[in-house]
mmCIF file of C-alpha atoms and ligand atoms in Angstrom:
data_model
loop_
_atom_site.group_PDB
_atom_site.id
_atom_site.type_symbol
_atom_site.label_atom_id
_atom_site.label_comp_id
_atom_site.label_asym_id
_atom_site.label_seq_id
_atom_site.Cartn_x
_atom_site.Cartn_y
_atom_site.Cartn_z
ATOM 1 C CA UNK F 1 30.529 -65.703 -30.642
ATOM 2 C CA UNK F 2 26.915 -65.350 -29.703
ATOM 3 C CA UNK F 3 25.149 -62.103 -29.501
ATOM 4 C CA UNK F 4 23.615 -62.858 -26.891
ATOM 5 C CA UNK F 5 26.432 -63.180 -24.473
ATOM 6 C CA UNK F 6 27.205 -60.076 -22.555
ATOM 7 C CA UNK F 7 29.507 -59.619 -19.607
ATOM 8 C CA UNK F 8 30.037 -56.441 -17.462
ATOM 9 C CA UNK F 9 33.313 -55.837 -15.982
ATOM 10 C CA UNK F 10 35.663 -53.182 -13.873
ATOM 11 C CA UNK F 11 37.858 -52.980 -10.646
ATOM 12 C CA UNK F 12 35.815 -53.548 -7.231
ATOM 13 C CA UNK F 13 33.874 -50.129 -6.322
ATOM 14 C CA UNK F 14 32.910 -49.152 -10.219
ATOM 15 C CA UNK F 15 29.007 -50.450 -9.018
ATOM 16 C CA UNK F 16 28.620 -52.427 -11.991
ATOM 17 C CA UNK F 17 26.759 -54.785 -9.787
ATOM 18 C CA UNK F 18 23.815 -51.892 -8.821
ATOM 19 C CA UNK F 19 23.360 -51.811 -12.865
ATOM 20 C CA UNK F 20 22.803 -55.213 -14.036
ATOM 21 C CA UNK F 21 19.315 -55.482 -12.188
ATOM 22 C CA UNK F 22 18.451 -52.656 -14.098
ATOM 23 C CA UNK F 23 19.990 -53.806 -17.145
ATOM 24 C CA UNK F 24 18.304 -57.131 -16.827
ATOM 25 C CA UNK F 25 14.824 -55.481 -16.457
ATOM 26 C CA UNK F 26 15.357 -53.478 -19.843
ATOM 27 C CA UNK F 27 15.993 -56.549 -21.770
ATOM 28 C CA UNK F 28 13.142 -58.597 -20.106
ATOM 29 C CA UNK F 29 10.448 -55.766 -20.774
ATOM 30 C CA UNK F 30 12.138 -55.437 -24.529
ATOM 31 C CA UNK F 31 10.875 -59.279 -24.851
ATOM 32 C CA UNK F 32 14.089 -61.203 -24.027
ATOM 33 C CA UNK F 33 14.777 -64.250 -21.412
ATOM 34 C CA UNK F 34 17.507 -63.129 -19.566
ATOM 35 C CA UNK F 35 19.861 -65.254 -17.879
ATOM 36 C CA UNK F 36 21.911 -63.200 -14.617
ATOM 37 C CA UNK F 37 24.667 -64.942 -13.264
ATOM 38 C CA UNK F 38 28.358 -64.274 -12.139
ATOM 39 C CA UNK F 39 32.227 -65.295 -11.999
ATOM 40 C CA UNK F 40 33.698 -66.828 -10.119
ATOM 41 C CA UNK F 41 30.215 -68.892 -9.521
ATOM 42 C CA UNK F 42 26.687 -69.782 -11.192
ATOM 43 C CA UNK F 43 27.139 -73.226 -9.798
ATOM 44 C CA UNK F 44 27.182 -74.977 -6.964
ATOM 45 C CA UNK F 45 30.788 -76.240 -7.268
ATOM 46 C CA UNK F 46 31.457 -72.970 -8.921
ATOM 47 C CA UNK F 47 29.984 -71.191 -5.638
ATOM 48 C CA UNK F 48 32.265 -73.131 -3.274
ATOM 49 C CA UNK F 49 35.208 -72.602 -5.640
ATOM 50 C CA UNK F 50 34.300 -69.111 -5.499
ATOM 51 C CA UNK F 51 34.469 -69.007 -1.683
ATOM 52 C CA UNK F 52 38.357 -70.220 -1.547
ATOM 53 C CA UNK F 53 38.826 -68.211 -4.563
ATOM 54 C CA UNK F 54 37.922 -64.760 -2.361
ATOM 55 C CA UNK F 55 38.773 -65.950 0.804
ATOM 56 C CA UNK F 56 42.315 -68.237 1.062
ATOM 57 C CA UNK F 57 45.510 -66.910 0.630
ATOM 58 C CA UNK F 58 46.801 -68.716 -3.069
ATOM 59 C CA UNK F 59 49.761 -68.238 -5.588
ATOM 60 C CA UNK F 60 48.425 -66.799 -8.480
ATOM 61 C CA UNK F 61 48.442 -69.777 -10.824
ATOM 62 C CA UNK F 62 46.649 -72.105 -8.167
ATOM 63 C CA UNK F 63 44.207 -68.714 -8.050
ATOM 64 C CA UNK F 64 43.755 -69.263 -12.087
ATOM 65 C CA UNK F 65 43.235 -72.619 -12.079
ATOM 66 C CA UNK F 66 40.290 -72.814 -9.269
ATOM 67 C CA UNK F 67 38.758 -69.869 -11.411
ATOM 68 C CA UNK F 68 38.934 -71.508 -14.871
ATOM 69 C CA UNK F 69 37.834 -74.470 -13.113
ATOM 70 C CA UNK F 70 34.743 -72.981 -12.076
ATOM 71 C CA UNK F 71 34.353 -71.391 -15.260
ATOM 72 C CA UNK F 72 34.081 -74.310 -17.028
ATOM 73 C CA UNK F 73 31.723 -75.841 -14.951
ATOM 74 C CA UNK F 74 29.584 -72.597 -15.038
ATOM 75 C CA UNK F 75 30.123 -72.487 -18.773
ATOM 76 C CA UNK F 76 28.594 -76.615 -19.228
ATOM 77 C CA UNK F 77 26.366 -75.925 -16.985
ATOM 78 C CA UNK F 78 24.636 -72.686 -17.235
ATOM 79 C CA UNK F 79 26.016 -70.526 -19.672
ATOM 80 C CA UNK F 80 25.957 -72.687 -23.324
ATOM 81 C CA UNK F 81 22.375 -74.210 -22.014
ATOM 82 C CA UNK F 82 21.044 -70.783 -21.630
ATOM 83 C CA UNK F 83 22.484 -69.332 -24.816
ATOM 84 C CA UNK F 84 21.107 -72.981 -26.876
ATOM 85 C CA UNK F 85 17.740 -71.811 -25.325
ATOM 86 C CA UNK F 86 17.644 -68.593 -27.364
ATOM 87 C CA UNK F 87 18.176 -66.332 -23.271
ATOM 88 C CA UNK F 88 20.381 -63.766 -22.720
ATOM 89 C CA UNK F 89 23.215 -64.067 -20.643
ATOM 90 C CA UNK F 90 23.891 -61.539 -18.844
ATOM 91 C CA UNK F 91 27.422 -62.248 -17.010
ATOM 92 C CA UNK F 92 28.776 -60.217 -13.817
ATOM 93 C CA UNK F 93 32.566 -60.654 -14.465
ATOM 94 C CA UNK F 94 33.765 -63.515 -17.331
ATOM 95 C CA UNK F 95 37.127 -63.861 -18.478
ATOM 96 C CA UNK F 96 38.467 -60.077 -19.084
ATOM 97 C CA UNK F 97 38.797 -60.616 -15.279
ATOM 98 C CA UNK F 98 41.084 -62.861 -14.837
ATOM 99 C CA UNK F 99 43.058 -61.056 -17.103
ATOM 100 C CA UNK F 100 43.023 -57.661 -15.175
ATOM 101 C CA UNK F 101 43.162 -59.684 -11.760
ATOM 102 C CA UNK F 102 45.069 -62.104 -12.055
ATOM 103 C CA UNK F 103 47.200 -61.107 -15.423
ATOM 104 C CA UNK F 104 47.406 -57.186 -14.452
ATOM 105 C CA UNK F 105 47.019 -57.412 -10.793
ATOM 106 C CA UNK F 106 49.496 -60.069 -9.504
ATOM 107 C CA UNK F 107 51.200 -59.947 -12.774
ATOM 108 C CA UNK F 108 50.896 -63.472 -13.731
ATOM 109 C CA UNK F 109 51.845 -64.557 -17.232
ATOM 110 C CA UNK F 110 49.414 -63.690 -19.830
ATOM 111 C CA UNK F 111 50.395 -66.658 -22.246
ATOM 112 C CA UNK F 112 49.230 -69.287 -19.699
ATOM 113 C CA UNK F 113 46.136 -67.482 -19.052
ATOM 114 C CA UNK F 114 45.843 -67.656 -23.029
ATOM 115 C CA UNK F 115 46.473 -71.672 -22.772
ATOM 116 C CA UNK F 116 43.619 -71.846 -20.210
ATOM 117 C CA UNK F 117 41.072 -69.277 -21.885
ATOM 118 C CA UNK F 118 41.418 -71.525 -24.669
ATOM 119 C CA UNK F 119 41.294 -74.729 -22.991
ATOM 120 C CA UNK F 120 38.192 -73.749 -21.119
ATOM 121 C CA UNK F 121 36.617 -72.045 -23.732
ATOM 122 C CA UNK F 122 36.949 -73.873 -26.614
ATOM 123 C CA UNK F 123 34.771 -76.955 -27.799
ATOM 124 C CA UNK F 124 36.325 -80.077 -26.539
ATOM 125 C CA UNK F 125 36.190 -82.788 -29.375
ATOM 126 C CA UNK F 126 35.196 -86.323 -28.490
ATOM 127 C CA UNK F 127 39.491 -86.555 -28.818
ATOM 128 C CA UNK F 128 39.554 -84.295 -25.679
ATOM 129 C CA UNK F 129 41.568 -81.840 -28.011
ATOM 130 C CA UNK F 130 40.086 -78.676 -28.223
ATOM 131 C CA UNK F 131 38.986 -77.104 -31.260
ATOM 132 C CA UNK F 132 36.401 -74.838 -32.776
ATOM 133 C CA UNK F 133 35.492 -71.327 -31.890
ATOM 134 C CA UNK F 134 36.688 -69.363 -28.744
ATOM 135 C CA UNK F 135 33.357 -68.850 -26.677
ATOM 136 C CA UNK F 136 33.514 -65.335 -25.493
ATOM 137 C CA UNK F 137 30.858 -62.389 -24.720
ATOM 138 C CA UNK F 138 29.933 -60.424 -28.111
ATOM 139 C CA UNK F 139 29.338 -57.183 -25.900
ATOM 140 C CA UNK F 140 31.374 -56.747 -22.798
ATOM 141 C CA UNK F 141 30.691 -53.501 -20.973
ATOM 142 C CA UNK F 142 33.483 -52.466 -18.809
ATOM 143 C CA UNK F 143 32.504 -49.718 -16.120
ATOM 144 C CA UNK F 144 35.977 -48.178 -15.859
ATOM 145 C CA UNK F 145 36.437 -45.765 -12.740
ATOM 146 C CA UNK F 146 39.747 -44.430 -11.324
ATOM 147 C CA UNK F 147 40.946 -46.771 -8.715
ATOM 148 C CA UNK F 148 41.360 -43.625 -6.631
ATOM 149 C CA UNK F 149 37.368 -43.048 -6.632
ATOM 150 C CA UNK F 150 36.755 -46.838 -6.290
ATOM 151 C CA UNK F 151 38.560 -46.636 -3.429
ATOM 152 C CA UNK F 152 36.455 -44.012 -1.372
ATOM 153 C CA UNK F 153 33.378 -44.961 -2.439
ATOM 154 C CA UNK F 154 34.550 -49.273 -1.020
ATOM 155 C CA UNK F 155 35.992 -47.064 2.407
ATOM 156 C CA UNK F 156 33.902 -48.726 4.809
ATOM 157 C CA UNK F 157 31.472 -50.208 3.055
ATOM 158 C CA UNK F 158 31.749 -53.822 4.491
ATOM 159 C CA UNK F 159 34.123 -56.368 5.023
ATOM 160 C CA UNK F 160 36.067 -56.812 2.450
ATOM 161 C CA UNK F 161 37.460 -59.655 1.104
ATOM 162 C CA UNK F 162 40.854 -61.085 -0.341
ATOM 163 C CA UNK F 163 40.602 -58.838 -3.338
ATOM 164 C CA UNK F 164 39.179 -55.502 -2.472
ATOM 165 C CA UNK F 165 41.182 -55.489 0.908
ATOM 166 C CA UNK F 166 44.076 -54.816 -1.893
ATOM 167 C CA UNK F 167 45.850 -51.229 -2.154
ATOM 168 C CA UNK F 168 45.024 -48.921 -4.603
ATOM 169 C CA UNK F 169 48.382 -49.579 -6.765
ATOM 170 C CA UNK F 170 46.706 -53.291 -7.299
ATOM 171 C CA UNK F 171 43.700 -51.485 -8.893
ATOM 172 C CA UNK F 172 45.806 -48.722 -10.941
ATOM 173 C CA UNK F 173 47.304 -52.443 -12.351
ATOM 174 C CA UNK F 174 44.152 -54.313 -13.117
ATOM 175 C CA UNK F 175 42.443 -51.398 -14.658
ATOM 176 C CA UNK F 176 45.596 -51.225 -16.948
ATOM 177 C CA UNK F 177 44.853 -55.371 -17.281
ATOM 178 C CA UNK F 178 41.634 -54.635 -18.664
ATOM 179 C CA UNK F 179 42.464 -51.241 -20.964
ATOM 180 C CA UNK F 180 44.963 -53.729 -22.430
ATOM 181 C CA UNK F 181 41.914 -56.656 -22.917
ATOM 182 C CA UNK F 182 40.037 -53.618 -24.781
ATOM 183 C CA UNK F 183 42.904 -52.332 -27.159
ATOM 184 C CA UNK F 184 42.741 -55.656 -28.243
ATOM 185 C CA UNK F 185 39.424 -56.320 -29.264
ATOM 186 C CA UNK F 186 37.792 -52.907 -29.417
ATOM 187 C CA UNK F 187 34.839 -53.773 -31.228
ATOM 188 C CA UNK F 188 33.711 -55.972 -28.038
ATOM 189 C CA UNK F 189 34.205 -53.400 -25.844
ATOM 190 C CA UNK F 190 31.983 -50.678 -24.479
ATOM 191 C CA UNK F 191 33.946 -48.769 -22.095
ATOM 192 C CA UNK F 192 31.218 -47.267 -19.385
ATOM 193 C CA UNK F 193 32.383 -43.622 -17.879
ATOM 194 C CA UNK F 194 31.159 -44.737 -14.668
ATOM 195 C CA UNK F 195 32.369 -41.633 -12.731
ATOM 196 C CA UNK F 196 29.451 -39.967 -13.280
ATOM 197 C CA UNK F 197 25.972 -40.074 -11.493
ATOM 198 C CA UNK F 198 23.473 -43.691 -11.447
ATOM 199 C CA UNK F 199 21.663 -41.954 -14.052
ATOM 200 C CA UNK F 200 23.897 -40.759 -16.557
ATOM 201 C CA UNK F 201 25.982 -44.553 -16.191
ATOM 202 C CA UNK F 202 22.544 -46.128 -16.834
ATOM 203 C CA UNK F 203 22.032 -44.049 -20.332
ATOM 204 C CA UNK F 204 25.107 -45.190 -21.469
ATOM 205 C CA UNK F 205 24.364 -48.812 -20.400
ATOM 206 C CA UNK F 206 21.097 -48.806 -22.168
ATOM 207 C CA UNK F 207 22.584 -46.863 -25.144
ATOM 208 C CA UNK F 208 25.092 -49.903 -25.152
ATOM 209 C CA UNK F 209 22.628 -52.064 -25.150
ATOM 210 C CA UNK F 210 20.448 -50.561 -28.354
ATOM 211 C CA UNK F 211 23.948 -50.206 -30.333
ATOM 212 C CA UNK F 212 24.103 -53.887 -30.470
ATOM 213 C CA UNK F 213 20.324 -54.158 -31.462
ATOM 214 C CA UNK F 214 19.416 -55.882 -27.800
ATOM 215 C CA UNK F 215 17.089 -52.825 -27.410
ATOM 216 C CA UNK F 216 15.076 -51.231 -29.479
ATOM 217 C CA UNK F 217 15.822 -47.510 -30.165
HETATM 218 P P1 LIG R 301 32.607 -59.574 -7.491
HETATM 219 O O1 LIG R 301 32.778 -59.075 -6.091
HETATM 220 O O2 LIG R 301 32.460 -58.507 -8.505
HETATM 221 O O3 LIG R 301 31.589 -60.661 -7.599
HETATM 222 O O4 LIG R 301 33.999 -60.277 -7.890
HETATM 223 C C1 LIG R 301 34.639 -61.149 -7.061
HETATM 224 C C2 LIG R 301 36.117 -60.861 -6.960
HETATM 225 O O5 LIG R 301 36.838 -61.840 -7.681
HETATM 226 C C3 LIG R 301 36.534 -59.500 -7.482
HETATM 227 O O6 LIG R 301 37.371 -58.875 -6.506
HETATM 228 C C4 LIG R 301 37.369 -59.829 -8.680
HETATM 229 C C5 LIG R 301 37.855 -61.241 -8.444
HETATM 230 N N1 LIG R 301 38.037 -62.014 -9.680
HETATM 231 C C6 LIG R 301 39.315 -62.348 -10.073
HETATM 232 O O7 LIG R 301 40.292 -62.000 -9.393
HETATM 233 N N2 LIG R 301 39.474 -63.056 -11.225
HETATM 234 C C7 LIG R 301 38.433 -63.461 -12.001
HETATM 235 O O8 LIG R 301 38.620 -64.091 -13.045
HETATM 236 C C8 LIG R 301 37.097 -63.103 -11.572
HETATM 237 C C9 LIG R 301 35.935 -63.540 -12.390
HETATM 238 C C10 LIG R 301 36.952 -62.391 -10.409
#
């Protein structure tokens, strides 16, 4: 696990996304290269894959597979390069997702989501079999909202695609999805209150941040 790797999760509508510029700028002024990117994309085949991903009506195992798929390339590609480098990667969604989504959402089975996270994430020998460490974020900050707010604050906003177009009920399930990723690994975790205003979310982001000794106190 690098310490390095951070990913920031939560259901559509928690405005995780209006946070990680800011986050980004604190770690660049504290001295750090910082690496933004996002899931499903980061790549160019990643980015297309992303597109069907949000767009085209798919079982939820063909959904899984299309998103590990672009994981891995995103991971090869962007992610391990960065982190080799000595940068920061700072992740909008990772794996916890697919969980919540896919797992908690549609309900598909956890233990094939376990085969794939460790297919995908897992050093591939020369052998093809994979071994070694499981590569996953050492500080994942989940901005947990009630799907009910979410879901007012999305009303209108734009178009929405495949996933946000959902019901609330979907939400209530993937925020369950990842409350179960946490319970299991605590100690990645930092769950983010983010019903409360920009400012007060931001203070616990940053206080996130300095906890884990990526900012200085
Ligand atoms: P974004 O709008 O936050 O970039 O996320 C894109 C959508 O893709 C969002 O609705 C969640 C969904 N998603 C999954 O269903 N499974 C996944 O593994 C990931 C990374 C995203």
């Amino acid at each position: 696990m690098n310490r390095l790797f951070i990913s920031v999760e939560g259901i559509d509508g928690a405005g995780k996304s209006s946070h990680i510029d800011a986050m980004a700028a604190a770690l660049r002024a504290a001295g750090h290269v910082v690496c933004v990117t996002r899931e499903p994309g980061g790549t160019p085949l990643a980015e297309q894959l992303r597109q069907m991903v949000l767009h085209t009506p798919m079982d939820a195992l063909t959904e899984s597979l299309l998103i590990f798929a672009a994981r891995r390339d995103h991971i090869s590609r962007v992610i391990q390069p960065a982190l080799a480098r000595g940068d920061v990667v700072l992740c909008d969604r990772f794996t916890d997702a697919t969980f919540a989504y896919q797992g908690g959402g549609h309900g598909f089975d956890l233990d094939v989501l376990g085969t794939l996270e460790r297919w995908v994430q897992t050093q591939q020998g020369q052998d093809g079999q994979a071994g070694g460490a499981l590569m996953q974020p050492a500080l994942t900050l989940w901005f947990d909202l009630p799907a009910q707010v979410a879901a007012q604050r999305l009303c209108g906003a734009r178009v929405p695609d495949k996933f946000e177009a959902q019901p609330q009920a979907f939400f209530e399930k993937v925020i369950a999805g990842y409350a179960r990723r946490a319970a299991l690994e605590p100690q990645r975790f930092a769950r983010i209150h983010a019903d409360q205003t920009p400012e007060a979310v931001r203070a616990e982001v940053l206080a996130a941040l300095r906890n884990r000794g990526l900012l200085s106190a």
